[in-house]
Each structure stands twice: as structure tokens, then as C-alpha cells.
């Protein structure tokens, strides 16, 4: 549905995005992750035709964006990072106005406004001025505007920044529904690791304008040979038993300090089996904790810095 081919964006001598390529399939939710200034918004703006790439090509539904921007725009909806709404208009009027810019009119426009208000769960408040809305409700309308032309590709640039949990989970649920029911392809940029982890099938990690990793969370884990961590405290263990820990299936590295064992284990290992094997070696465990490797730690491993910095 979306293909970026060797995209570069330069501002004079500064390269904001360098040679970025990725694809997003129909019905796929793709996460674009990166710290501040990494180049995410620049990539999104190029897809949204707000910026022109210095080099490279973008295709939407197989159509070249540079050769046929109009056809591409009719297939996509963009939710910008900043609210792009008329505060003095009602939600209904905002949707109607932006819907008319997409070429909708008459009954079709009115019907789509009602459908979108329903999707946003704002039908009862549709006639209220946006200036009277909470931040979360404004974000929902901002999101709804991108749905007016029933897009096949939805681009969301940090759509949940600073909103209440209810509006956030509503937006995330709606994205999932659009994918499942309508096969919408989604590009989702965010700083919120947990959102990307639970929402996106594949991710691209951007740093200093470069795509430094691309793949599914599990794929990235394998590529990096990353491990999950099992920490256990024990009350009793003989030295032989501790040596035998490394022979347990799935365990890649072990370290023991005072009454604490740390095991690095292959992702997807059966934790309870490992704990059972530990007990069988004669170690008396008092507690254990398992932490799956997450995108935050993958990011840290790749860049040496935290995403939120
Ligand atoms: N008009 C411009 N002229 C020069 N440099 C720019 C311009 N717009 C953006 N940049 C630079 O390009 C880089 C990428 O910016 P971009 O906004 O794409 O980052 P981002 O990953 O979206 O960050 P954030 O998460 O903070 O929105 C930054 O270093 C930024 O300062």
C-alpha cells in the first residue's frame, strides 16, 4: 500500500532523512519510532506531500506520489502532530469543511460526517464548538478529519500526545478496527513504546535521519540476538547446582551475585520450565521475575540512548 524507495531529504547542507526505504502492506500497522529530531515528521510530511523529497520515490497503492499526487491523496488520510481544527466551529462543521475539501458534497458528505462522528463516539457532542472540548476530544476530531475520505492508508504523527487514557484507548481501538474491518494500512509514529509494542506488527527505528532497524519485534530481537531476563532470588544453593544453570534449555548466560541469579534467556523460552529446571538442580528459589525484551531496550541497544531523551 505504501512504498518508500531510497528517500532523502536535505535542508541545504543538513540531511534530515537519508536513504530511507520501507513498505507497508494492506491491513498492516507499521510503527515509526525514534527520538526527538530523528526525522519521523519529515518522513510523514513527505508521504503527505507537505515536503518534497530531495531524492527517492514514494508510491501509494502502486501510484507514484510525484507523478500523480492527486490520486495518491484521495487514498490517504493524515493525522498531524499539531491540532489542525477550527476551534470556533463545531466538530460536525469541522468534519463537513474538511470533507468538502476531499470533494465530498450533499448527502454523501452529511452521511460520512455522521459515520465519522459515530466512529469517534462524539455523535451526542457533534454540535458543540470544538473550543469547548477537552484535549482528548479535540484529538479525536483531529483524527476523524483524516477518516473523512475513507482512506486506504492512514498516517498518524504522534496522535495521542498529552491525552487522557480514555481518548487514547479509543483512538488505538479505532485504528485496530479500521485495519481489521476495512484493511486500512497504517503508519504510526510515536514516542510511546508501549503503544507501538501493542499496536504495530512491524517497526522502523529512525535515528539521525537513518532507518537503523526494520522488522517485527520478534525479528529484531533475533537479528540483535537480544535476550529476555529472568532474575531469581534464592535461599539455598550449592556451587554445583549454580554451575549447572547454563545447561538449562533456553539459558544463554548466567550470573550469580549474593542471593540473586540473573539468567539471560532466548526470547520465547518457557519461563515456568526454566524455573522448574532451576528447582530440580537443587536451588531453593524464593521469588523470580521475568522481563521480556521490549522495543525500548532494542532501541537502547542500537543507539545507546533512551527513546524519550
Ligand atoms: N525546515 C527545516 N530546516 C532545517 N532543518 C529542519 C527543518 N525541519 C526539520 N529540520 C530538522 O530535521 C531533523 C528531523 O526533524 P523531524 O521534525 O522530522 O524529527 P522528528 O523525529 O519528527 O522529531 P519529533 O519527535 O521531535 O517530532 C531535525 O534535526 C530538525 O531540526
mmCIF file of C-alpha atoms and ligand atoms in Angstrom:
data_model
loop_
_atom_site.group_PDB
_atom_site.id
_atom_site.type_symbol
_atom_site.label_atom_id
_atom_site.label_comp_id
_atom_site.label_asym_id
_atom_site.label_seq_id
_atom_site.Cartn_x
_atom_site.Cartn_y
_atom_site.Cartn_z
ATOM 1 C CA UNK A 1 0.000 0.000 0.000
ATOM 2 C CA UNK A 2 2.912 2.333 0.740
ATOM 3 C CA UNK A 3 6.440 2.110 -0.583
ATOM 4 C CA UNK A 4 9.299 4.467 0.171
ATOM 5 C CA UNK A 5 12.267 3.952 -2.108
ATOM 6 C CA UNK A 6 15.602 5.492 -1.103
ATOM 7 C CA UNK A 7 14.084 8.671 0.280
ATOM 8 C CA UNK A 8 16.443 11.508 1.239
ATOM 9 C CA UNK A 9 15.539 14.985 2.492
ATOM 10 C CA UNK A 10 18.146 17.706 2.750
ATOM 11 C CA UNK A 11 17.837 21.219 4.121
ATOM 12 C CA UNK A 12 20.824 22.943 2.478
ATOM 13 C CA UNK A 13 23.803 21.025 3.899
ATOM 14 C CA UNK A 14 21.812 19.269 6.621
ATOM 15 C CA UNK A 15 20.444 15.810 5.848
ATOM 16 C CA UNK A 16 17.241 15.300 7.869
ATOM 17 C CA UNK A 17 16.396 11.925 6.257
ATOM 18 C CA UNK A 18 18.881 9.727 4.445
ATOM 19 C CA UNK A 19 18.177 6.912 2.003
ATOM 20 C CA UNK A 20 15.133 5.532 3.806
ATOM 21 C CA UNK A 21 13.233 2.619 2.250
ATOM 22 C CA UNK A 22 10.350 0.609 3.649
ATOM 23 C CA UNK A 23 6.989 -0.824 2.650
ATOM 24 C CA UNK A 24 3.664 -1.084 4.445
ATOM 25 C CA UNK A 25 1.186 -3.685 3.252
ATOM 26 C CA UNK A 26 -2.617 -3.553 3.111
ATOM 27 C CA UNK A 27 -4.080 -4.001 6.587
ATOM 28 C CA UNK A 28 -0.687 -3.626 8.251
ATOM 29 C CA UNK A 29 0.074 -1.298 11.173
ATOM 30 C CA UNK A 30 3.638 -0.054 10.878
ATOM 31 C CA UNK A 31 5.316 1.864 13.708
ATOM 32 C CA UNK A 32 7.890 4.557 13.076
ATOM 33 C CA UNK A 33 9.957 5.097 16.196
ATOM 34 C CA UNK A 34 12.701 7.500 17.019
ATOM 35 C CA UNK A 35 13.816 10.162 19.486
ATOM 36 C CA UNK A 36 13.128 13.876 19.017
ATOM 37 C CA UNK A 37 14.581 15.194 15.801
ATOM 38 C CA UNK A 38 15.195 11.739 14.326
ATOM 39 C CA UNK A 39 13.292 12.532 11.137
ATOM 40 C CA UNK A 40 9.879 10.915 11.716
ATOM 41 C CA UNK A 41 7.790 14.010 10.973
ATOM 42 C CA UNK A 42 9.913 14.760 7.922
ATOM 43 C CA UNK A 43 9.167 11.267 6.573
ATOM 44 C CA UNK A 44 5.456 11.664 7.348
ATOM 45 C CA UNK A 45 5.402 15.123 5.718
ATOM 46 C CA UNK A 46 6.961 13.721 2.550
ATOM 47 C CA UNK A 47 4.320 10.982 2.392
ATOM 48 C CA UNK A 48 1.677 13.649 2.962
ATOM 49 C CA UNK A 49 3.124 15.815 0.116
ATOM 50 C CA UNK A 50 3.792 18.684 2.531
ATOM 51 C CA UNK A 51 7.510 18.282 1.815
ATOM 52 C CA UNK A 52 9.208 17.069 -1.339
ATOM 53 C CA UNK A 53 11.996 14.511 -1.084
ATOM 54 C CA UNK A 54 15.389 15.654 -2.316
ATOM 55 C CA UNK A 55 15.909 12.153 -3.695
ATOM 56 C CA UNK A 56 13.953 8.916 -3.957
ATOM 57 C CA UNK A 57 10.393 7.938 -4.762
ATOM 58 C CA UNK A 58 7.186 7.262 -2.847
ATOM 59 C CA UNK A 59 4.397 5.016 -4.146
ATOM 60 C CA UNK A 60 0.885 4.772 -2.712
ATOM 61 C CA UNK A 61 -1.190 1.836 -3.879
ATOM 62 C CA UNK A 62 1.378 1.448 -6.668
ATOM 63 C CA UNK A 63 0.929 5.053 -7.841
ATOM 64 C CA UNK A 64 3.915 7.418 -7.922
ATOM 65 C CA UNK A 65 3.347 10.297 -5.495
ATOM 66 C CA UNK A 66 5.464 12.712 -7.503
ATOM 67 C CA UNK A 67 3.759 11.876 -10.807
ATOM 68 C CA UNK A 68 0.206 11.621 -9.562
ATOM 69 C CA UNK A 69 -0.179 13.388 -6.199
ATOM 70 C CA UNK A 70 -3.939 13.863 -6.568
ATOM 71 C CA UNK A 71 -4.714 10.139 -6.955
ATOM 72 C CA UNK A 72 -2.405 9.377 -4.043
ATOM 73 C CA UNK A 73 -4.034 11.972 -1.782
ATOM 74 C CA UNK A 74 -7.504 10.538 -2.385
ATOM 75 C CA UNK A 75 -6.242 7.239 -0.958
ATOM 76 C CA UNK A 76 -4.755 8.563 2.275
ATOM 77 C CA UNK A 77 -5.654 10.357 5.469
ATOM 78 C CA UNK A 78 -3.126 12.196 7.607
ATOM 79 C CA UNK A 79 -3.404 12.969 11.313
ATOM 80 C CA UNK A 80 -0.878 15.730 12.000
ATOM 81 C CA UNK A 81 1.037 16.109 15.251
ATOM 82 C CA UNK A 82 -0.413 19.595 15.854
ATOM 83 C CA UNK A 83 -4.184 20.020 16.037
ATOM 84 C CA UNK A 84 -5.454 21.282 12.691
ATOM 85 C CA UNK A 85 -9.015 22.286 13.624
ATOM 86 C CA UNK A 86 -11.199 25.368 13.612
ATOM 87 C CA UNK A 87 -11.826 25.957 17.312
ATOM 88 C CA UNK A 88 -14.805 28.227 16.719
ATOM 89 C CA UNK A 89 -16.618 25.606 14.628
ATOM 90 C CA UNK A 90 -18.456 22.547 15.915
ATOM 91 C CA UNK A 91 -16.995 19.078 15.363
ATOM 92 C CA UNK A 92 -19.694 18.468 12.750
ATOM 93 C CA UNK A 93 -18.801 21.680 10.868
ATOM 94 C CA UNK A 94 -15.083 20.863 11.019
ATOM 95 C CA UNK A 95 -15.693 17.409 9.559
ATOM 96 C CA UNK A 96 -18.016 18.860 6.931
ATOM 97 C CA UNK A 97 -15.495 21.514 5.932
ATOM 98 C CA UNK A 98 -12.566 19.112 5.604
ATOM 99 C CA UNK A 99 -14.794 16.513 3.942
ATOM 100 C CA UNK A 100 -15.730 19.068 1.295
ATOM 101 C CA UNK A 101 -12.010 19.651 0.633
ATOM 102 C CA UNK A 102 -11.807 15.942 -0.197
ATOM 103 C CA UNK A 103 -14.536 16.509 -2.789
ATOM 104 C CA UNK A 104 -17.479 15.146 -0.778
ATOM 105 C CA UNK A 105 -20.769 17.053 -1.000
ATOM 106 C CA UNK A 106 -24.524 16.781 -0.497
ATOM 107 C CA UNK A 107 -25.979 13.702 1.167
ATOM 108 C CA UNK A 108 -22.764 11.723 0.824
ATOM 109 C CA UNK A 109 -20.916 14.366 2.838
ATOM 110 C CA UNK A 110 -23.634 14.508 5.516
ATOM 111 C CA UNK A 111 -23.691 10.719 5.783
ATOM 112 C CA UNK A 112 -19.911 10.488 6.111
ATOM 113 C CA UNK A 113 -19.903 13.188 8.832
ATOM 114 C CA UNK A 114 -22.452 11.122 10.800
ATOM 115 C CA UNK A 115 -20.447 7.930 10.293
ATOM 116 C CA UNK A 116 -17.220 9.578 11.450
ATOM 117 C CA UNK A 117 -18.887 11.178 14.496
ATOM 118 C CA UNK A 118 -20.149 7.704 15.331
ATOM 119 C CA UNK A 119 -16.658 6.196 14.918
ATOM 120 C CA UNK A 120 -15.292 8.961 17.178
ATOM 121 C CA UNK A 121 -18.081 8.338 19.711
ATOM 122 C CA UNK A 122 -18.915 12.048 19.565
ATOM 123 C CA UNK A 123 -22.369 11.879 17.992
ATOM 124 C CA UNK A 124 -24.017 13.438 21.041
ATOM 125 C CA UNK A 125 -21.497 16.295 21.124
ATOM 126 C CA UNK A 126 -21.159 16.886 17.388
ATOM 127 C CA UNK A 127 -22.921 20.240 17.535
ATOM 128 C CA UNK A 128 -20.730 21.636 20.279
ATOM 129 C CA UNK A 129 -17.944 24.127 19.493
ATOM 130 C CA UNK A 130 -14.517 22.483 19.438
ATOM 131 C CA UNK A 131 -13.168 25.221 21.765
ATOM 132 C CA UNK A 132 -15.381 23.712 24.495
ATOM 133 C CA UNK A 133 -13.941 20.207 24.013
ATOM 134 C CA UNK A 134 -11.365 18.543 26.241
ATOM 135 C CA UNK A 135 -7.875 17.965 24.791
ATOM 136 C CA UNK A 136 -8.713 14.309 24.180
ATOM 137 C CA UNK A 137 -11.921 15.127 22.331
ATOM 138 C CA UNK A 138 -10.074 17.627 20.130
ATOM 139 C CA UNK A 139 -7.529 14.892 19.306
ATOM 140 C CA UNK A 140 -10.393 12.596 18.326
ATOM 141 C CA UNK A 141 -11.799 15.198 15.909
ATOM 142 C CA UNK A 142 -8.284 15.756 14.519
ATOM 143 C CA UNK A 143 -8.189 12.003 13.908
ATOM 144 C CA UNK A 144 -11.712 11.964 12.446
ATOM 145 C CA UNK A 145 -10.827 14.544 9.798
ATOM 146 C CA UNK A 146 -8.332 12.055 8.343
ATOM 147 C CA UNK A 147 -11.111 9.461 8.105
ATOM 148 C CA UNK A 148 -13.485 11.624 6.063
ATOM 149 C CA UNK A 149 -12.327 10.277 2.685
ATOM 150 C CA UNK A 150 -12.375 6.631 3.882
ATOM 151 C CA UNK A 151 -8.613 6.281 3.320
ATOM 152 C CA UNK A 152 -6.826 3.049 2.440
ATOM 153 C CA UNK A 153 -3.690 4.445 4.059
ATOM 154 C CA UNK A 154 -3.728 6.291 7.359
ATOM 155 C CA UNK A 155 -0.696 8.241 8.540
ATOM 156 C CA UNK A 156 -0.658 9.218 12.203
ATOM 157 C CA UNK A 157 2.039 11.508 13.581
ATOM 158 C CA UNK A 158 2.048 11.140 17.376
ATOM 159 C CA UNK A 159 -1.760 11.178 17.599
ATOM 160 C CA UNK A 160 -2.013 10.537 21.325
ATOM 161 C CA UNK A 161 0.407 13.099 22.752
ATOM 162 C CA UNK A 162 -0.877 14.516 26.032
ATOM 163 C CA UNK A 163 -4.341 12.999 26.040
ATOM 164 C CA UNK A 164 -6.450 11.206 28.653
ATOM 165 C CA UNK A 165 -6.321 7.400 28.809
ATOM 166 C CA UNK A 166 -9.921 7.049 27.609
ATOM 167 C CA UNK A 167 -9.380 9.026 24.398
ATOM 168 C CA UNK A 168 -6.053 7.282 23.856
ATOM 169 C CA UNK A 169 -7.539 3.813 24.098
ATOM 170 C CA UNK A 170 -10.427 4.923 21.887
ATOM 171 C CA UNK A 171 -8.020 6.080 19.162
ATOM 172 C CA UNK A 172 -5.976 2.869 19.413
ATOM 173 C CA UNK A 173 -9.113 0.687 19.281
ATOM 174 C CA UNK A 174 -10.369 2.590 16.243
ATOM 175 C CA UNK A 175 -7.055 2.061 14.433
ATOM 176 C CA UNK A 176 -7.275 -1.687 15.106
ATOM 177 C CA UNK A 177 -10.878 -1.796 13.882
ATOM 178 C CA UNK A 178 -10.026 0.089 10.679
ATOM 179 C CA UNK A 179 -7.263 -2.389 9.995
ATOM 180 C CA UNK A 180 -9.387 -5.433 10.708
ATOM 181 C CA UNK A 181 -12.678 -4.369 9.171
ATOM 182 C CA UNK A 182 -11.506 -2.220 6.255
ATOM 183 C CA UNK A 183 -7.945 -3.463 5.640
ATOM 184 C CA UNK A 184 -6.559 0.042 6.191
ATOM 185 C CA UNK A 185 -2.751 0.289 6.177
ATOM 186 C CA UNK A 186 -1.391 2.466 8.986
ATOM 187 C CA UNK A 187 1.857 4.311 9.622
ATOM 188 C CA UNK A 188 2.049 5.251 13.273
ATOM 189 C CA UNK A 189 4.757 7.468 14.737
ATOM 190 C CA UNK A 190 5.099 7.689 18.479
ATOM 191 C CA UNK A 191 7.410 8.103 21.437
ATOM 192 C CA UNK A 192 5.170 5.794 23.429
ATOM 193 C CA UNK A 193 6.912 2.476 23.258
ATOM 194 C CA UNK A 194 4.046 0.570 24.866
ATOM 195 C CA UNK A 195 1.583 1.836 22.239
ATOM 196 C CA UNK A 196 3.829 0.811 19.392
ATOM 197 C CA UNK A 197 4.524 -2.557 21.034
ATOM 198 C CA UNK A 198 0.883 -3.466 21.369
ATOM 199 C CA UNK A 199 -0.358 -1.878 18.133
ATOM 200 C CA UNK A 200 2.240 -2.408 15.424
ATOM 201 C CA UNK A 201 3.178 -5.620 13.649
ATOM 202 C CA UNK A 202 6.392 -4.166 12.275
ATOM 203 C CA UNK A 203 8.506 -1.192 13.222
ATOM 204 C CA UNK A 204 11.133 1.019 11.668
ATOM 205 C CA UNK A 205 13.562 2.684 14.059
ATOM 206 C CA UNK A 206 14.901 6.047 12.895
ATOM 207 C CA UNK A 207 17.880 7.834 14.343
ATOM 208 C CA UNK A 208 19.680 10.870 12.899
ATOM 209 C CA UNK A 209 17.620 10.523 9.720
ATOM 210 C CA UNK A 210 18.653 6.911 9.094
ATOM 211 C CA UNK A 211 16.493 3.827 9.316
ATOM 212 C CA UNK A 212 18.674 1.802 11.652
ATOM 213 C CA UNK A 213 16.352 -1.170 12.112
ATOM 214 C CA UNK A 214 13.338 -2.562 10.305
ATOM 215 C CA UNK A 215 11.234 -5.599 11.095
ATOM 216 C CA UNK A 216 8.851 -7.255 13.509
ATOM 217 C CA UNK A 217 9.625 -7.043 17.198
ATOM 218 C CA UNK A 218 10.492 -10.738 17.224
ATOM 219 C CA UNK A 219 12.548 -10.368 14.043
ATOM 220 C CA UNK A 220 14.535 -7.505 15.564
ATOM 221 C CA UNK A 221 15.105 -9.493 18.722
ATOM 222 C CA UNK A 222 16.538 -12.366 16.705
ATOM 223 C CA UNK A 223 18.625 -10.131 14.494
ATOM 224 C CA UNK A 224 20.165 -8.498 17.540
ATOM 225 C CA UNK A 225 20.424 -11.767 19.392
ATOM 226 C CA UNK A 226 18.662 -9.980 22.231
ATOM 227 C CA UNK A 227 17.634 -11.828 25.368
ATOM 228 C CA UNK A 228 14.849 -11.748 27.896
ATOM 229 C CA UNK A 229 15.892 -11.570 31.524
ATOM 230 C CA UNK A 230 14.938 -13.881 34.354
ATOM 231 C CA UNK A 231 16.038 -12.782 37.809
ATOM 232 C CA UNK A 232 15.516 -15.067 40.779
ATOM 233 C CA UNK A 233 16.418 -14.832 44.438
ATOM 234 C CA UNK A 234 17.273 -17.999 46.333
ATOM 235 C CA UNK A 235 17.719 -19.072 49.911
ATOM 236 C CA UNK A 236 19.880 -22.123 49.329
ATOM 237 C CA UNK A 237 22.068 -23.461 46.506
ATOM 238 C CA UNK A 238 25.260 -25.474 46.230
ATOM 239 C CA UNK A 239 28.008 -24.350 43.803
ATOM 240 C CA UNK A 240 27.487 -27.349 41.519
ATOM 241 C CA UNK A 241 23.831 -26.508 41.070
ATOM 242 C CA UNK A 242 24.715 -22.943 40.119
ATOM 243 C CA UNK A 243 27.198 -24.217 37.507
ATOM 244 C CA UNK A 244 24.504 -26.444 36.004
ATOM 245 C CA UNK A 245 22.265 -23.417 35.310
ATOM 246 C CA UNK A 246 23.976 -22.826 31.980
ATOM 247 C CA UNK A 247 22.895 -26.232 30.756
ATOM 248 C CA UNK A 248 19.195 -25.412 31.113
ATOM 249 C CA UNK A 249 17.448 -25.226 27.763
ATOM 250 C CA UNK A 250 16.974 -21.613 26.616
ATOM 251 C CA UNK A 251 19.535 -20.142 29.021
ATOM 252 C CA UNK A 252 22.279 -18.214 27.241
ATOM 253 C CA UNK A 253 24.196 -16.535 30.066
ATOM 254 C CA UNK A 254 24.118 -16.685 33.850
ATOM 255 C CA UNK A 255 25.429 -14.585 36.667
ATOM 256 C CA UNK A 256 25.089 -15.086 40.406
ATOM 257 C CA UNK A 257 25.546 -12.360 42.957
ATOM 258 C CA UNK A 258 24.866 -12.940 46.647
ATOM 259 C CA UNK A 259 21.384 -14.489 46.721
ATOM 260 C CA UNK A 260 20.386 -13.324 43.234
ATOM 261 C CA UNK A 261 20.623 -15.237 39.970
ATOM 262 C CA UNK A 262 20.304 -13.463 36.634
ATOM 263 C CA UNK A 263 19.693 -15.573 33.564
ATOM 264 C CA UNK A 264 19.682 -14.231 30.029
ATOM 265 C CA UNK A 265 17.299 -16.439 28.126
ATOM 266 C CA UNK A 266 16.322 -16.816 24.481
ATOM 267 C CA UNK A 267 13.145 -14.904 23.631
ATOM 268 C CA UNK A 268 10.082 -17.123 23.651
ATOM 269 C CA UNK A 269 11.514 -19.576 26.188
ATOM 270 C CA UNK A 270 9.101 -21.238 28.558
ATOM 271 C CA UNK A 271 9.742 -19.390 31.826
ATOM 272 C CA UNK A 272 7.997 -21.915 34.025
ATOM 273 C CA UNK A 273 10.031 -24.772 32.536
ATOM 274 C CA UNK A 274 13.238 -22.852 33.268
ATOM 275 C CA UNK A 275 12.135 -22.156 36.848
ATOM 276 C CA UNK A 276 11.237 -25.845 37.265
ATOM 277 C CA UNK A 277 14.679 -26.872 35.924
ATOM 278 C CA UNK A 278 16.329 -24.453 38.355
ATOM 279 C CA UNK A 279 14.456 -26.035 41.241
ATOM 280 C CA UNK A 280 15.408 -29.519 40.002
ATOM 281 C CA UNK A 281 19.103 -28.609 40.223
ATOM 282 C CA UNK A 282 18.515 -28.228 43.962
ATOM 283 C CA UNK A 283 18.290 -24.438 44.176
ATOM 284 C CA UNK A 284 15.646 -23.240 46.614
ATOM 285 C CA UNK A 285 14.035 -20.202 44.935
ATOM 286 C CA UNK A 286 12.177 -17.599 46.965
ATOM 287 C CA UNK A 287 10.947 -15.379 44.120
ATOM 288 C CA UNK A 288 11.506 -14.718 40.430
ATOM 289 C CA UNK A 289 10.793 -12.016 37.893
ATOM 290 C CA UNK A 290 10.727 -12.292 34.118
ATOM 291 C CA UNK A 291 11.219 -9.355 31.808
ATOM 292 C CA UNK A 292 10.693 -9.701 28.111
ATOM 293 C CA UNK A 293 12.949 -7.633 25.908
ATOM 294 C CA UNK A 294 10.981 -4.680 24.600
ATOM 295 C CA UNK A 295 11.399 -2.090 21.887
ATOM 296 C CA UNK A 296 12.823 0.374 24.392
ATOM 297 C CA UNK A 297 15.716 -1.971 25.188
ATOM 298 C CA UNK A 298 16.199 -2.802 21.496
ATOM 299 C CA UNK A 299 16.387 0.921 20.804
ATOM 300 C CA UNK A 300 18.830 1.371 23.664
ATOM 301 C CA UNK A 301 20.955 -1.475 22.348
ATOM 302 C CA UNK A 302 21.032 0.040 18.859
ATOM 303 C CA UNK A 303 21.606 3.687 19.686
ATOM 304 C CA UNK A 304 22.961 3.711 23.219
ATOM 305 C CA UNK A 305 20.250 6.142 24.275
ATOM 306 C CA UNK A 306 16.692 6.082 25.517
ATOM 307 C CA UNK A 307 13.817 6.929 23.173
ATOM 308 C CA UNK A 308 12.440 9.563 25.489
ATOM 309 C CA UNK A 309 15.650 11.585 25.668
HETATM 310 N N1 LIG B 1 12.812 23.468 7.783
HETATM 311 C C1 LIG B 1 13.877 22.880 8.337
HETATM 312 N N2 LIG B 1 15.106 23.345 8.127
HETATM 313 C C2 LIG B 1 16.208 22.762 8.657
HETATM 314 N N3 LIG B 1 16.174 21.665 9.450
HETATM 315 C C3 LIG B 1 14.952 21.146 9.701
HETATM 316 C C4 LIG B 1 13.751 21.712 9.177
HETATM 317 N N4 LIG B 1 12.699 20.963 9.606
HETATM 318 C C5 LIG B 1 13.230 19.984 10.369
HETATM 319 N N5 LIG B 1 14.573 20.080 10.434
HETATM 320 C C6 LIG B 1 15.493 19.193 11.155
HETATM 321 O O1 LIG B 1 15.334 17.886 10.634
HETATM 322 C C7 LIG B 1 15.518 16.923 11.665
HETATM 323 C C8 LIG B 1 14.322 15.973 11.700
HETATM 324 O O2 LIG B 1 13.180 16.665 12.197
HETATM 325 P P1 LIG B 1 11.773 15.950 12.425
HETATM 326 O O3 LIG B 1 10.796 17.007 12.817
HETATM 327 O O4 LIG B 1 11.460 15.129 11.228
HETATM 328 O O5 LIG B 1 12.074 14.993 13.652
HETATM 329 P P2 LIG B 1 11.067 14.053 14.463
HETATM 330 O O6 LIG B 1 11.682 12.710 14.503
HETATM 331 O O7 LIG B 1 9.702 14.145 13.899
HETATM 332 O O8 LIG B 1 11.093 14.700 15.908
HETATM 333 P P3 LIG B 1 9.894 14.909 16.969
HETATM 334 O O9 LIG B 1 9.633 13.580 17.565
HETATM 335 O O10 LIG B 1 10.503 15.871 17.933
HETATM 336 O O11 LIG B 1 8.732 15.474 16.221
HETATM 337 C C9 LIG B 1 15.713 17.708 12.955
HETATM 338 O O12 LIG B 1 17.098 17.793 13.233
HETATM 339 C C10 LIG B 1 15.152 19.070 12.631
HETATM 340 O O13 LIG B 1 15.797 20.076 13.387
#
